Amino acid sequence: MQIVAALSWSWQRIEVDPLTGALDADHRGVNAAELAALEHALRLAEELDGRVLAVTVGPPEADEVLRTALAAGAHEAIRVERDTPPDARWLASNGAETARAITTALTTTPDLVLCGDRSSDGATGATPAFLAARLGAAQALGVVKLETDGRAILAHRRLDGGSREVLRLPAPAVVSVEGGTRLRRASLPAVLAAQRTPIRSVPFETRPGPMVVARPRRPRPRELPPPVAPTAHRRILELTGALVERTPPTIVGPLSAPEAADALLGYLQRHGYLKAEQS
């Protein structure tokens, strides 16, 4: 089983100037949720005889988080070369761009991708969803516990009111986990070996994706007769429909799916949105 631990190299604290809107960023690193995702990946790899690939997106300084993963027990590490200064527009679109950068480093679709539930800078929590969309994988968000059932993986999600939901994950799957699970402490020989291990880097794919233009939905226009009332007040009432006798709302049902569809089509035909079928 191939397990990917997606680790961000994010700004740990960002302050916004209230007058200019400029962003002032603190040092970079990972947060507790991403380290928890790495620990879950290592545990599952041990139980399922899998391999853990640690991936991050950032400048050469981001090798630090990958060496932490190697020291903890990850089998391989890849860094996607990309360094972007903190910017409001970049933070808003960072999830989609990060997901695209991570998928460029993967030669095959992994069985499982583990991420933190949110990064420290943008904190949108959108990267796992974008990853699942790009990989064509199932997704489970807000997971607090992962365990195995034979060769299957069970994900425990936190729900409102203190409830839990248990999901049996298919492959491939993308899972975002909350913080709370501490990363194991690496031994000194493992830390020293990780410091000497070369980190493989791949360039970020700068080819822009397809542009999606969203347009607001506009209802189909209907042709209305011109007002014929003798006074301006009555003509305004005609234009606004205030003089039209209206049918009060009614409750139809419960109906089966075919009966509900027939009722909806009949309503649209009666009000002129659909033309009646020619016999």
mmCIF file of C-alpha atoms in Angstrom:
data_model
loop_
_atom_site.group_PDB
_atom_site.id
_atom_site.type_symbol
_atom_site.label_atom_id
_atom_site.label_comp_id
_atom_site.label_asym_id
_atom_site.label_seq_id
_atom_site.Cartn_x
_atom_site.Cartn_y
_atom_site.Cartn_z
ATOM 1 C CA MET A 1 0.000 0.000 0.000
ATOM 2 C CA GLN A 2 1.303 3.434 -0.965
ATOM 3 C CA ILE A 3 0.489 6.180 1.550
ATOM 4 C CA VAL A 4 1.234 9.853 0.901
ATOM 5 C CA ALA A 5 1.641 12.310 3.780
ATOM 6 C CA ALA A 6 1.045 15.806 2.393
ATOM 7 C CA LEU A 7 2.862 18.294 4.636
ATOM 8 C CA SER A 8 2.581 22.032 4.105
ATOM 9 C CA TRP A 9 5.394 24.539 4.563
ATOM 10 C CA SER A 10 3.096 27.337 5.670
ATOM 11 C CA TRP A 11 3.461 30.643 7.437
ATOM 12 C CA GLN A 12 2.852 30.103 11.145
ATOM 13 C CA ARG A 13 1.421 33.549 11.836
ATOM 14 C CA ILE A 14 0.197 36.281 9.487
ATOM 15 C CA GLU A 15 -0.680 39.791 10.615
ATOM 16 C CA VAL A 16 -2.690 42.236 8.505
ATOM 17 C CA ASP A 17 -1.968 45.966 8.554
ATOM 18 C CA PRO A 18 -5.394 47.561 9.239
ATOM 19 C CA LEU A 19 -4.530 50.659 7.188
ATOM 20 C CA THR A 20 -2.791 49.276 4.100
ATOM 21 C CA GLY A 21 -3.931 45.655 4.126
ATOM 22 C CA ALA A 22 -0.312 44.491 3.769
ATOM 23 C CA LEU A 23 0.553 41.066 5.151
ATOM 24 C CA ASP A 24 3.416 40.520 7.574
ATOM 25 C CA ALA A 25 4.340 36.825 7.931
ATOM 26 C CA ASP A 26 6.229 35.028 10.669
ATOM 27 C CA HIS A 27 8.454 31.938 10.297
ATOM 28 C CA ARG A 28 7.308 28.877 8.327
ATOM 29 C CA GLY A 29 6.778 25.266 9.300
ATOM 30 C CA VAL A 30 4.086 22.645 9.904
ATOM 31 C CA ASN A 31 1.255 22.524 12.413
ATOM 32 C CA ALA A 32 0.026 19.845 14.802
ATOM 33 C CA ALA A 33 -2.607 18.506 12.398
ATOM 34 C CA GLU A 34 -0.035 17.789 9.688
ATOM 35 C CA LEU A 35 2.285 16.040 12.140
ATOM 36 C CA ALA A 36 -0.723 13.990 13.265
ATOM 37 C CA ALA A 37 -1.365 13.041 9.629
ATOM 38 C CA LEU A 38 2.244 11.894 9.327
ATOM 39 C CA GLU A 39 1.945 9.770 12.474
ATOM 40 C CA HIS A 40 -1.273 8.161 11.181
ATOM 41 C CA ALA A 41 0.483 7.415 7.888
ATOM 42 C CA LEU A 42 3.402 5.724 9.664
ATOM 43 C CA ARG A 43 1.092 3.619 11.848
ATOM 44 C CA LEU A 44 -0.999 2.451 8.898
ATOM 45 C CA ALA A 45 2.140 1.622 6.910
ATOM 46 C CA GLU A 46 3.374 -0.551 9.763
ATOM 47 C CA GLU A 47 0.081 -2.419 10.057
ATOM 48 C CA LEU A 48 -0.535 -2.843 6.312
ATOM 49 C CA ASP A 49 3.064 -3.330 5.166
ATOM 50 C CA GLY A 50 2.953 -0.085 3.209
ATOM 51 C CA ARG A 51 5.326 2.687 2.220
ATOM 52 C CA VAL A 52 5.039 6.330 3.236
ATOM 53 C CA LEU A 53 5.904 9.115 0.813
ATOM 54 C CA ALA A 54 6.210 12.572 2.382
ATOM 55 C CA VAL A 55 5.466 15.457 0.004
ATOM 56 C CA THR A 56 5.638 19.196 0.528
ATOM 57 C CA VAL A 57 5.519 22.316 -1.640
ATOM 58 C CA GLY A 58 7.980 25.097 -0.995
ATOM 59 C CA PRO A 59 11.530 26.466 -1.298
ATOM 60 C CA PRO A 60 14.680 24.492 -0.344
ATOM 61 C CA GLU A 61 14.126 25.488 3.294
ATOM 62 C CA ALA A 62 11.058 23.220 3.260
ATOM 63 C CA ASP A 63 13.392 20.218 3.239
ATOM 64 C CA GLU A 64 13.344 20.599 7.026
ATOM 65 C CA VAL A 65 9.848 19.150 7.350
ATOM 66 C CA LEU A 66 10.715 16.328 4.955
ATOM 67 C CA ARG A 67 13.795 15.399 6.992
ATOM 68 C CA THR A 68 11.548 15.300 10.062
ATOM 69 C CA ALA A 69 9.328 12.835 8.216
ATOM 70 C CA LEU A 70 12.296 10.713 7.130
ATOM 71 C CA ALA A 71 13.643 10.616 10.659
ATOM 72 C CA ALA A 72 10.259 9.494 11.966
ATOM 73 C CA GLY A 73 10.133 6.605 9.492
ATOM 74 C CA ALA A 74 8.930 7.830 6.086
ATOM 75 C CA HIS A 75 10.433 5.808 3.242
ATOM 76 C CA GLU A 76 10.754 8.618 0.683
ATOM 77 C CA ALA A 77 10.418 12.397 0.457
ATOM 78 C CA ILE A 78 9.726 14.754 -2.448
ATOM 79 C CA ARG A 79 9.604 18.542 -2.536
ATOM 80 C CA VAL A 80 7.836 20.491 -5.246
ATOM 81 C CA GLU A 81 9.840 23.643 -5.955
ATOM 82 C CA ARG A 82 7.678 26.669 -5.361
ATOM 83 C CA ASP A 83 8.150 29.789 -3.245
ATOM 84 C CA THR A 84 5.364 32.352 -3.106
ATOM 85 C CA PRO A 85 5.389 35.342 -0.740
ATOM 86 C CA PRO A 86 2.286 35.787 1.421
ATOM 87 C CA ASP A 87 -0.435 37.585 -0.482
ATOM 88 C CA ALA A 88 -4.172 37.793 0.114
ATOM 89 C CA ARG A 89 -5.015 36.519 -3.368
ATOM 90 C CA TRP A 90 -2.515 33.670 -3.056
ATOM 91 C CA LEU A 91 -3.943 32.625 0.322
ATOM 92 C CA ALA A 92 -7.445 32.479 -1.155
ATOM 93 C CA SER A 93 -6.413 30.206 -4.051
ATOM 94 C CA ASN A 94 -3.655 28.302 -2.287
ATOM 95 C CA GLY A 95 -5.703 25.110 -1.855
ATOM 96 C CA ALA A 96 -6.179 24.469 -5.559
ATOM 97 C CA GLU A 97 -2.605 25.419 -6.437
ATOM 98 C CA THR A 98 -1.122 23.269 -3.676
ATOM 99 C CA ALA A 99 -3.204 20.264 -4.750
ATOM 100 C CA ARG A 100 -2.043 20.707 -8.353
ATOM 101 C CA ALA A 101 1.579 20.970 -7.207
ATOM 102 C CA ILE A 102 1.348 17.805 -5.095
ATOM 103 C CA THR A 103 -0.183 15.753 -7.895
ATOM 104 C CA THR A 104 2.689 16.753 -10.216
ATOM 105 C CA ALA A 105 5.066 14.932 -7.851
ATOM 106 C CA LEU A 106 3.081 11.674 -7.931
ATOM 107 C CA THR A 107 3.854 9.250 -10.726
ATOM 108 C CA THR A 108 0.971 6.940 -9.763
ATOM 109 C CA THR A 109 -2.253 7.356 -7.833
ATOM 110 C CA PRO A 110 -1.584 6.391 -4.199
ATOM 111 C CA ASP A 111 -3.929 4.237 -2.161
ATOM 112 C CA LEU A 112 -4.222 6.837 0.592
ATOM 113 C CA VAL A 113 -3.346 10.521 1.003
ATOM 114 C CA LEU A 114 -3.274 12.000 4.513
ATOM 115 C CA CYS A 115 -3.325 15.754 5.179
ATOM 116 C CA GLY A 116 -3.881 18.082 8.080
ATOM 117 C CA ASP A 117 -7.371 19.524 8.263
ATOM 118 C CA ARG A 118 -6.032 23.033 7.625
ATOM 119 C CA SER A 119 -2.772 24.913 7.190
ATOM 120 C CA SER A 120 -1.516 27.640 9.495
ATOM 121 C CA ASP A 121 -1.727 30.507 6.998
ATOM 122 C CA GLY A 122 -4.730 30.231 4.672
ATOM 123 C CA ALA A 123 -6.600 27.825 6.992
ATOM 124 C CA THR A 124 -9.268 27.199 4.339
ATOM 125 C CA GLY A 125 -9.104 23.414 4.653
ATOM 126 C CA ALA A 126 -9.689 23.166 0.891
ATOM 127 C CA THR A 127 -6.512 21.356 -0.172
ATOM 128 C CA PRO A 128 -7.761 17.822 0.689
ATOM 129 C CA ALA A 129 -10.936 18.355 -1.332
ATOM 130 C CA PHE A 130 -8.973 19.633 -4.328
ATOM 131 C CA LEU A 131 -6.603 16.671 -4.022
ATOM 132 C CA ALA A 132 -9.519 14.228 -4.022
ATOM 133 C CA ALA A 133 -10.967 15.902 -7.109
ATOM 134 C CA ARG A 134 -7.679 15.763 -9.012
ATOM 135 C CA LEU A 135 -7.000 12.135 -8.054
ATOM 136 C CA GLY A 136 -10.575 10.949 -8.560
ATOM 137 C CA ALA A 137 -10.523 9.692 -4.976
ATOM 138 C CA ALA A 138 -13.014 9.431 -2.143
ATOM 139 C CA GLN A 139 -12.555 11.892 0.704
ATOM 140 C CA ALA A 140 -13.091 11.907 4.457
ATOM 141 C CA LEU A 141 -12.652 15.241 6.211
ATOM 142 C CA GLY A 142 -12.215 16.063 9.877
ATOM 143 C CA VAL A 143 -10.995 12.605 10.917
ATOM 144 C CA VAL A 144 -9.892 12.110 14.534
ATOM 145 C CA LYS A 145 -8.948 8.412 14.446
ATOM 146 C CA LEU A 146 -7.797 5.877 11.853
ATOM 147 C CA GLU A 147 -7.685 2.127 12.359
ATOM 148 C CA THR A 148 -7.494 -1.006 10.263
ATOM 149 C CA ASP A 149 -10.019 -3.812 9.826
ATOM 150 C CA GLY A 150 -8.075 -6.487 8.001
ATOM 151 C CA ARG A 151 -6.846 -4.750 4.847
ATOM 152 C CA ALA A 152 -9.523 -2.046 5.092
ATOM 153 C CA ILE A 153 -9.109 1.359 6.752
ATOM 154 C CA LEU A 154 -11.766 2.782 9.075
ATOM 155 C CA ALA A 155 -11.943 6.569 9.577
ATOM 156 C CA HIS A 156 -13.671 8.072 12.624
ATOM 157 C CA ARG A 157 -15.098 11.537 12.001
ATOM 158 C CA ARG A 158 -16.198 14.034 14.627
ATOM 159 C CA LEU A 159 -19.850 15.114 14.306
ATOM 160 C CA ASP A 160 -21.913 17.729 16.103
ATOM 161 C CA GLY A 161 -23.189 16.900 19.555
ATOM 162 C CA GLY A 162 -20.258 14.653 20.406
ATOM 163 C CA SER A 163 -21.275 11.925 17.949
ATOM 164 C CA ARG A 164 -18.887 9.944 15.751
ATOM 165 C CA GLU A 165 -19.191 8.621 12.225
ATOM 166 C CA VAL A 166 -17.150 5.613 11.103
ATOM 167 C CA LEU A 167 -16.336 5.364 7.383
ATOM 168 C CA ARG A 168 -14.842 2.374 5.586
ATOM 169 C CA LEU A 169 -12.496 3.957 3.072
ATOM 170 C CA PRO A 170 -12.174 2.700 -0.496
ATOM 171 C CA ALA A 171 -8.959 3.112 -2.472
ATOM 172 C CA PRO A 172 -7.906 5.668 -3.478
ATOM 173 C CA ALA A 173 -8.957 8.018 -0.675
ATOM 174 C CA VAL A 174 -7.917 11.420 0.673
ATOM 175 C CA VAL A 175 -8.240 11.960 4.425
ATOM 176 C CA SER A 176 -7.755 15.145 6.438
ATOM 177 C CA VAL A 177 -7.095 14.646 10.138
ATOM 178 C CA GLU A 178 -7.351 16.917 13.130
ATOM 179 C CA GLY A 179 -4.506 17.520 15.528
ATOM 180 C CA GLY A 180 -4.232 15.583 18.764
ATOM 181 C CA THR A 181 -2.052 12.633 17.767
ATOM 182 C CA ARG A 182 1.576 13.322 18.585
ATOM 183 C CA LEU A 183 4.315 12.431 16.131
ATOM 184 C CA ARG A 184 6.662 9.756 17.462
ATOM 185 C CA ARG A 185 10.069 10.841 18.695
ATOM 186 C CA ALA A 186 12.822 9.892 16.278
ATOM 187 C CA SER A 187 16.022 8.304 17.505
ATOM 188 C CA LEU A 188 19.302 10.179 17.217
ATOM 189 C CA PRO A 189 20.726 7.821 14.525
ATOM 190 C CA ALA A 190 17.552 8.267 12.476
ATOM 191 C CA VAL A 191 17.792 12.070 12.778
ATOM 192 C CA LEU A 192 21.438 12.048 11.688
ATOM 193 C CA ALA A 193 20.687 9.730 8.776
ATOM 194 C CA ALA A 194 17.813 11.960 7.659
ATOM 195 C CA GLN A 195 20.090 15.003 7.685
ATOM 196 C CA ARG A 196 22.420 13.236 5.227
ATOM 197 C CA THR A 197 19.670 11.944 2.937
ATOM 198 C CA PRO A 198 19.317 13.937 -0.317
ATOM 199 C CA ILE A 199 15.808 15.281 -0.909
ATOM 200 C CA ARG A 200 14.448 14.835 -4.414
ATOM 201 C CA SER A 201 12.817 17.964 -5.838
ATOM 202 C CA VAL A 202 10.573 18.388 -8.871
ATOM 203 C CA PRO A 203 9.659 21.653 -10.615
ATOM 204 C CA PHE A 204 6.216 23.128 -10.162
ATOM 205 C CA GLU A 205 4.039 22.871 -13.245
ATOM 206 C CA THR A 206 3.210 26.437 -14.258
ATOM 207 C CA ARG A 207 0.759 25.504 -17.003
ATOM 208 C CA PRO A 208 -2.506 27.259 -16.146
ATOM 209 C CA GLY A 209 -5.610 25.173 -15.719
ATOM 210 C CA PRO A 210 -8.867 25.688 -17.618
ATOM 211 C CA MET A 211 -10.723 28.885 -16.848
ATOM 212 C CA VAL A 212 -14.171 28.356 -15.394
ATOM 213 C CA VAL A 213 -16.583 31.255 -15.759
ATOM 214 C CA ALA A 214 -19.594 31.128 -13.464
ATOM 215 C CA ARG A 215 -22.667 33.057 -14.566
ATOM 216 C CA PRO A 216 -25.684 33.805 -12.387
ATOM 217 C CA ARG A 217 -28.792 31.819 -13.127
ATOM 218 C CA ARG A 218 -31.545 33.898 -14.725
ATOM 219 C CA PRO A 219 -35.092 32.575 -14.958
ATOM 220 C CA ARG A 220 -36.645 32.288 -18.386
ATOM 221 C CA PRO A 221 -38.401 35.580 -19.276
ATOM 222 C CA ARG A 222 -42.119 35.622 -19.940
ATOM 223 C CA GLU A 223 -43.928 38.025 -22.254
ATOM 224 C CA LEU A 224 -46.491 40.142 -20.375
ATOM 225 C CA PRO A 225 -49.314 42.162 -21.959
ATOM 226 C CA PRO A 226 -49.029 45.968 -21.679
ATOM 227 C CA PRO A 227 -51.168 47.628 -18.994
ATOM 228 C CA VAL A 228 -54.500 49.073 -20.193
ATOM 229 C CA ALA A 229 -55.812 50.757 -17.048
ATOM 230 C CA PRO A 230 -56.758 54.444 -17.429
ATOM 231 C CA THR A 231 -54.752 55.710 -14.430
ATOM 232 C CA ALA A 232 -51.060 55.448 -13.662
ATOM 233 C CA HIS A 233 -51.755 53.872 -10.268
ATOM 234 C CA ARG A 234 -53.836 51.073 -11.785
ATOM 235 C CA ARG A 235 -51.242 50.494 -14.527
ATOM 236 C CA ILE A 236 -48.522 50.072 -11.874
ATOM 237 C CA LEU A 237 -50.721 47.574 -10.058
ATOM 238 C CA GLU A 238 -51.144 45.645 -13.297
ATOM 239 C CA LEU A 239 -47.403 45.625 -13.963
ATOM 240 C CA THR A 240 -46.566 44.412 -10.469
ATOM 241 C CA GLY A 241 -49.219 41.690 -10.580
ATOM 242 C CA ALA A 242 -51.018 43.013 -7.516
ATOM 243 C CA LEU A 243 -54.397 42.617 -9.231
ATOM 244 C CA VAL A 244 -53.850 39.010 -10.281
ATOM 245 C CA GLU A 245 -55.824 36.455 -8.323
ATOM 246 C CA ARG A 246 -53.348 34.011 -6.860
ATOM 247 C CA THR A 247 -53.723 30.424 -5.768
ATOM 248 C CA PRO A 248 -52.621 29.914 -2.166
ATOM 249 C CA PRO A 249 -49.783 27.442 -1.570
ATOM 250 C CA THR A 250 -50.838 23.831 -1.228
ATOM 251 C CA ILE A 251 -49.079 20.771 0.151
ATOM 252 C CA VAL A 252 -48.867 17.924 -2.344
ATOM 253 C CA GLY A 253 -47.816 14.556 -1.099
ATOM 254 C CA PRO A 254 -46.335 12.415 0.059
ATOM 255 C CA LEU A 255 -45.823 11.224 -3.510
ATOM 256 C CA SER A 256 -43.632 8.712 -5.233
ATOM 257 C CA ALA A 257 -40.828 9.995 -7.447
ATOM 258 C CA PRO A 258 -42.826 9.663 -10.742
ATOM 259 C CA GLU A 259 -45.896 11.315 -9.185
ATOM 260 C CA ALA A 260 -43.801 14.174 -7.784
ATOM 261 C CA ALA A 261 -42.199 14.730 -11.215
ATOM 262 C CA ASP A 262 -45.659 14.830 -12.878
ATOM 263 C CA ALA A 263 -46.905 17.319 -10.278
ATOM 264 C CA LEU A 264 -43.890 19.582 -10.838
ATOM 265 C CA LEU A 265 -44.235 19.472 -14.639
ATOM 266 C CA GLY A 266 -47.950 20.234 -14.358
ATOM 267 C CA TYR A 267 -47.249 23.271 -12.187
ATOM 268 C CA LEU A 268 -44.676 24.613 -14.658
ATOM 269 C CA GLN A 269 -47.090 24.127 -17.573
ATOM 270 C CA ARG A 270 -49.975 25.863 -15.758
ATOM 271 C CA HIS A 271 -47.831 28.907 -15.084
ATOM 272 C CA GLY A 272 -46.427 29.201 -18.573
ATOM 273 C CA TYR A 273 -42.870 28.023 -17.954
ATOM 274 C CA LEU A 274 -43.334 24.919 -20.107
ATOM 275 C CA LYS A 275 -45.444 24.383 -23.181
ATOM 276 C CA ALA A 276 -48.006 21.612 -23.031
ATOM 277 C CA GLU A 277 -47.124 18.550 -25.102
ATOM 278 C CA GLN A 278 -48.779 18.373 -28.506
ATOM 279 C CA SER A 279 -50.954 15.263 -28.866
#
